[in-house]
Coordinates of C-alpha atoms and ligand atoms in Angstrom, one line a residue:
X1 CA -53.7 -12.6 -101.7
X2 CA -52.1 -15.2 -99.6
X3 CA -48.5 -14.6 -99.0
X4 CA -45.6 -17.7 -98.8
X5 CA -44.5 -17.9 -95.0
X6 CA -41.3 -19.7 -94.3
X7 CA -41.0 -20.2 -90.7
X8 CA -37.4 -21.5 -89.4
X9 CA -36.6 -23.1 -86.1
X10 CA -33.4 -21.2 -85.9
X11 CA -31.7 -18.0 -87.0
X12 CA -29.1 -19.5 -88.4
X13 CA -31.5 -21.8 -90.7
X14 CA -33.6 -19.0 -91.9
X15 CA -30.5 -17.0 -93.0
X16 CA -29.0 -19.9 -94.9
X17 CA -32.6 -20.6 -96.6
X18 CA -33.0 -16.8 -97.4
X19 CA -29.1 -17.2 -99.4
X20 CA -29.6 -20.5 -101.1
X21 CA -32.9 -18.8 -102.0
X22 CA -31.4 -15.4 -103.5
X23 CA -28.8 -17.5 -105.0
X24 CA -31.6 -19.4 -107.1
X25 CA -33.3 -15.8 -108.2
X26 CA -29.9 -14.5 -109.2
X27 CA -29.3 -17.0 -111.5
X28 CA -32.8 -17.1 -112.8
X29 CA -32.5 -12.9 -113.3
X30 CA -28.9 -13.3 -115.0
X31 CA -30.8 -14.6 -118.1
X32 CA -32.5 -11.0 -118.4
X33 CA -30.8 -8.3 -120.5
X34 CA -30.5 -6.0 -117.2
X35 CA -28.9 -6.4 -114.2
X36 CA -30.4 -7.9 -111.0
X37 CA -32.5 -5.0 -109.3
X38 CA -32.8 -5.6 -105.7
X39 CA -33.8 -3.1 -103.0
X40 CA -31.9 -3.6 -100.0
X41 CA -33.0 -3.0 -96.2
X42 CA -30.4 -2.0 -93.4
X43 CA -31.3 -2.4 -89.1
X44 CA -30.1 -5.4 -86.9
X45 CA -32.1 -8.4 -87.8
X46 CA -30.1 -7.7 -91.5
X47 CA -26.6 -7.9 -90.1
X48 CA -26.0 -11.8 -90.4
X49 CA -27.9 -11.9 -94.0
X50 CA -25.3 -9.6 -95.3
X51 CA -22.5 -11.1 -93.1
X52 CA -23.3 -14.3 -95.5
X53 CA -24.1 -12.4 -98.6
X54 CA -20.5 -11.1 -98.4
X55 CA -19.2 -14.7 -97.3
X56 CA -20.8 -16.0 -100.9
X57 CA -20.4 -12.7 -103.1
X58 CA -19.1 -15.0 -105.9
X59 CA -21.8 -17.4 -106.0
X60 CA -24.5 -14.4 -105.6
X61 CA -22.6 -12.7 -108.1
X62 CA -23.2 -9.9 -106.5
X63 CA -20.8 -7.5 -108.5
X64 CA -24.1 -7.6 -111.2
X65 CA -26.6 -6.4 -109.0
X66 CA -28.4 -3.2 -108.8
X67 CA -29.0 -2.0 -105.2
X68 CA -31.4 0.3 -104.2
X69 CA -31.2 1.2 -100.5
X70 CA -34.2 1.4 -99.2
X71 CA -34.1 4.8 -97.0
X72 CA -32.4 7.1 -95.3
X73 CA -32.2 9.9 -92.0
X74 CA -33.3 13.0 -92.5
X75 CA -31.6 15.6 -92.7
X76 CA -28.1 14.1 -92.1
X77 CA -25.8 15.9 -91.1
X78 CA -21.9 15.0 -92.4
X79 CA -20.9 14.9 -88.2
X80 CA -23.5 12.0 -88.1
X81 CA -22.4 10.1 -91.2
X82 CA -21.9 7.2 -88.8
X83 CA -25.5 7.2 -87.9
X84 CA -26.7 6.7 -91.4
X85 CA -27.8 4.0 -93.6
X86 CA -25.3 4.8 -96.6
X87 CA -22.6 4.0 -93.8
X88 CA -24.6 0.6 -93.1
X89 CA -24.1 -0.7 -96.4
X90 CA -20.8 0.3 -96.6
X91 CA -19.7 -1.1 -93.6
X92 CA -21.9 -4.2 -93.6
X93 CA -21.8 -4.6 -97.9
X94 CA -20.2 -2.8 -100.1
X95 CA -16.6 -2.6 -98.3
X96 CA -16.6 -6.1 -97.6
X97 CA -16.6 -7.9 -101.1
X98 CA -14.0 -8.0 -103.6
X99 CA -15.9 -6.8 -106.4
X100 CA -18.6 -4.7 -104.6
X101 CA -21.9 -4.1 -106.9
X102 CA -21.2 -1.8 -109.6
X103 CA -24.8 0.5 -109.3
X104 CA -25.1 1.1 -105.9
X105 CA -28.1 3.9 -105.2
X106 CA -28.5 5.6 -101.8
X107 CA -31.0 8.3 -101.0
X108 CA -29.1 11.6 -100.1
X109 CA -30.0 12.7 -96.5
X110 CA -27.9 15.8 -96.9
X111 CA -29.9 17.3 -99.7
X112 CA -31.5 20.6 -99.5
X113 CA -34.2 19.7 -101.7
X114 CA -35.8 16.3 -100.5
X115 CA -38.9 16.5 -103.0
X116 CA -36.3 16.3 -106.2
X117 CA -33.8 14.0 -104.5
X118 CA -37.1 11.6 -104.1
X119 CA -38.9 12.2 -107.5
X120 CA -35.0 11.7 -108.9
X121 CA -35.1 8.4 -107.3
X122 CA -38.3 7.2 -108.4
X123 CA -37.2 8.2 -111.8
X124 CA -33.9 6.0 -111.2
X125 CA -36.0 2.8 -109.7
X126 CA -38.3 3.0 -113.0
X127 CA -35.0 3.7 -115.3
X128 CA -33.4 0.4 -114.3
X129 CA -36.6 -1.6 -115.1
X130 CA -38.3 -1.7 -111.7
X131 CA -37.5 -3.6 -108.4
X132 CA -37.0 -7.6 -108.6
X133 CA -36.7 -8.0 -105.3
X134 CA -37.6 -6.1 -102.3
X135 CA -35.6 -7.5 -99.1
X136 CA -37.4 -6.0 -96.1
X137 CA -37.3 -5.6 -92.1
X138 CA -40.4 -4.5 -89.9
X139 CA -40.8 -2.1 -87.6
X140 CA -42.1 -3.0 -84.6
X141 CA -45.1 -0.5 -85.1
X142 CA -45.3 -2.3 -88.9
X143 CA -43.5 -0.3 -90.8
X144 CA -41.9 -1.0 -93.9
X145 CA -38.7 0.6 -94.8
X146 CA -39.7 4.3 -93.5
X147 CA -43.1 4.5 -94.0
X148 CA -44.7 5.0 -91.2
X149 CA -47.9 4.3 -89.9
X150 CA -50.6 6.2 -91.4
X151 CA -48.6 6.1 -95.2
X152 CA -50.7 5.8 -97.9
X153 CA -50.3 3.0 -99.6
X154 CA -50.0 4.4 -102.9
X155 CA -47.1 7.1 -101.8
X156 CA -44.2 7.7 -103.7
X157 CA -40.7 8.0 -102.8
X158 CA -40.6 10.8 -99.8
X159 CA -40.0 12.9 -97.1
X160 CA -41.4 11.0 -93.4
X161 CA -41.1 12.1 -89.8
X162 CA -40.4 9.3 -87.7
X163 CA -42.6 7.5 -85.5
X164 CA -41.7 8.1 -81.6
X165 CA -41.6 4.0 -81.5
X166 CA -39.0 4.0 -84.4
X167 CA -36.9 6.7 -82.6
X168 CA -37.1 5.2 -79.5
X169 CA -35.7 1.7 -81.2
X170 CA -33.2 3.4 -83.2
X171 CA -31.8 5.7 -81.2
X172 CA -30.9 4.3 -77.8
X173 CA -27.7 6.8 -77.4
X174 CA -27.6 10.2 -78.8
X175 CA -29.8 12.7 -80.3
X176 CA -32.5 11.1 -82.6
X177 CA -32.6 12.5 -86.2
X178 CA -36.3 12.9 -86.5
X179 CA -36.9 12.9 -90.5
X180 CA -36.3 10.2 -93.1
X181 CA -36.2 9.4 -96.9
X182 CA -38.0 6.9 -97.6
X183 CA -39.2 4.8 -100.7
X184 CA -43.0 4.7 -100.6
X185 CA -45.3 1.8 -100.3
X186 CA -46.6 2.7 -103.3
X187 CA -43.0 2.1 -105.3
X188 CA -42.4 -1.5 -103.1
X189 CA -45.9 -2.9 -104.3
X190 CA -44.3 -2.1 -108.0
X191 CA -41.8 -4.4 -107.0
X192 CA -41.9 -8.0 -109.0
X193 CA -41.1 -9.9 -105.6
X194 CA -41.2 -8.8 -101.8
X195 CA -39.7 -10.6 -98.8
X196 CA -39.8 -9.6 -95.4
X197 CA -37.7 -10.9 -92.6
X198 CA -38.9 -11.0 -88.7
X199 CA -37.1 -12.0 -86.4
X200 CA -37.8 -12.2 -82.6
X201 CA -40.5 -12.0 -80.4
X202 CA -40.5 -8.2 -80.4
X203 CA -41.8 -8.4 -84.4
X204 CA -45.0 -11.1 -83.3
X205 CA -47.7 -8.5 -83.2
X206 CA -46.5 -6.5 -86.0
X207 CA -46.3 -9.7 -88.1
X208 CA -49.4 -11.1 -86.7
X209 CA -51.2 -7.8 -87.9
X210 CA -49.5 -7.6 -90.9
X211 CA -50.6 -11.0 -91.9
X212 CA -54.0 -11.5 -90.6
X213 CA -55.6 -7.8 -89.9
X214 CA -57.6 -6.0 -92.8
X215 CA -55.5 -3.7 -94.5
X216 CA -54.9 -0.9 -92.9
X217 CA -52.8 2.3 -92.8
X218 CA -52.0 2.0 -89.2
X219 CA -50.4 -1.0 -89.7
X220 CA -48.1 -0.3 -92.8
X221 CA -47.1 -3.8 -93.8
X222 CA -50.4 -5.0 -94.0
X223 CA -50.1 -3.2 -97.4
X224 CA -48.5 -6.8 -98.1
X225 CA -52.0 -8.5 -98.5
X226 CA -52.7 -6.6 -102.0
X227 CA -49.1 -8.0 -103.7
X228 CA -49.3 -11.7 -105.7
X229 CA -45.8 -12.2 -104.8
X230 CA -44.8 -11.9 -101.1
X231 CA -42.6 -14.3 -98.8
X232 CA -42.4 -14.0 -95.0
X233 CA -38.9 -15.4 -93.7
X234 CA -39.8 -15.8 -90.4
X235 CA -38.4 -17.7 -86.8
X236 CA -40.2 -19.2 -84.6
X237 CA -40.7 -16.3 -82.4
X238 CA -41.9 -13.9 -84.7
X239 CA -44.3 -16.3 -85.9
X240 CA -45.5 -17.5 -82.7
X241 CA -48.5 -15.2 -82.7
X242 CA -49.7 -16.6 -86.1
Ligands
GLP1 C1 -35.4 0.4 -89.4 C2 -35.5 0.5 -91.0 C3 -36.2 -0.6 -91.6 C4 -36.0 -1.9 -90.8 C5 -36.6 -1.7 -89.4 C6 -36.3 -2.9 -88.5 O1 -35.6 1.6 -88.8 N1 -35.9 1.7 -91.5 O2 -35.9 -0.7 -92.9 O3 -36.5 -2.9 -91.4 O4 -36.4 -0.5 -88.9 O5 -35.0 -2.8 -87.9 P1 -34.4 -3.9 -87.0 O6 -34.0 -5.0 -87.9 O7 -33.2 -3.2 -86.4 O8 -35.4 -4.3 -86.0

């Protein structure tokens, strides 16, 4: 299935596109008896999208939504709390708006029993009605939230070691955490709407495969291909391999 791709001349330009755009979907999901479900990515190329969400938290109405992060290190230790992606969203989100959301889920990397804290999850994704939007980042090895090349593309919420690529990206300083939590490709494609967001030219061959090679496992987003509802958000690096 063909995917939508938005390709922007500038950064700036692709973020304000990707807010007027959520904006639109908020107001169309208000009309549902539920709140807004959205799962909700963390790394770099997502720190201006939620400096703006926070900038227009009234408008979004972001109070209503229902966030799912997306994953988490494994296992965390509390020392590292600064490392992981519950801190993110704190830092980057939640703290920064008024009237933060009011269902905010996070996957607990300081469980000793990953396998329940993942099937609870699942549970807790199909309990609030399924994802309406999926907000994504890409590895530079194509992965989509933690999964990892090789992930089936019917797995589940769940335990992942990391990639050497992803731990060499992530973890410029310090000793990497090599584990993560991670919802499955399988629970994303559930998802009613997915959107992915590359920037720079260090994301072209991942999009590139993503986009045009068969589906594969080794390249994790290229799970993409099967969903009817997918938008690429893309500048003109990342898209220059297209
Ligand atoms: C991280 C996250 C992903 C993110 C990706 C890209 O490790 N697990 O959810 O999309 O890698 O991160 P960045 O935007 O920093 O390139």
């Amino acid at each position: 299935m063909s995917p939508e791709i938005l390709r922007y001349e500038t950064k700036t330009e692709l973020y304000l596109n990707l807010i007027h755009r959520l904006s639109a979907e908020i107001e169309a999901l208000q009309a549902a008896p539920r709140s807004p479900v959205l799962a909700l990515p963390t790394g770099n190329t997502m720190v201006p999208f939620y400096e703006l969400v926070t900038q227009h938290a009234k408008q979004l109405k972001v109070s209503t939504w229902h966030c799912f992060q997306l994953d988490e290190y494994y296992p965390l230790d509390p020392k590292f709390e600064e490392k992981s992606f519950r801190t993110y969203l704190n830092h980057h989100f939640y703290s920064k708006v008024k009237t933060p959301p009011a269902l905010r889920e996070s996957l607990n990397g300081e469980t000793s029993d990953p396998g329940v804290e993942c099937a609870n999850y699942e549970k807790k994704i199909s309990d609030a009605g399924g994802i309406d939007i999926a907000i994504l980042g890409i590895g530079t090895n194509g992965h989509i939230a933690f999964n990892e090349p090789g992930s089936p593309f019917d797995s589940k919420t769940r335990l992942i070691e990391l990639h050497p690529e992803t731990l060499a990206s992530n973890f410029k300083n310090g000793a990497p955490i090599p584990k993560a939590l991670t919802v499955g490709i399988g629970t994303l494609l559930q998802a009613k709407k997915i959107w992915v967001l590359a920037l720079s030219n260090s994301k072209a061959k991942a999009v590139k495969r993503a986009i045009h090679e068969p589906m594969n496992v080794d390249i994790p987003a290229s799970a993409l291909q099967s969903h009817s509802n997918v938008t690429w958000f893309l500048d003109s690096e990342a898209a220059s391999l297209l």
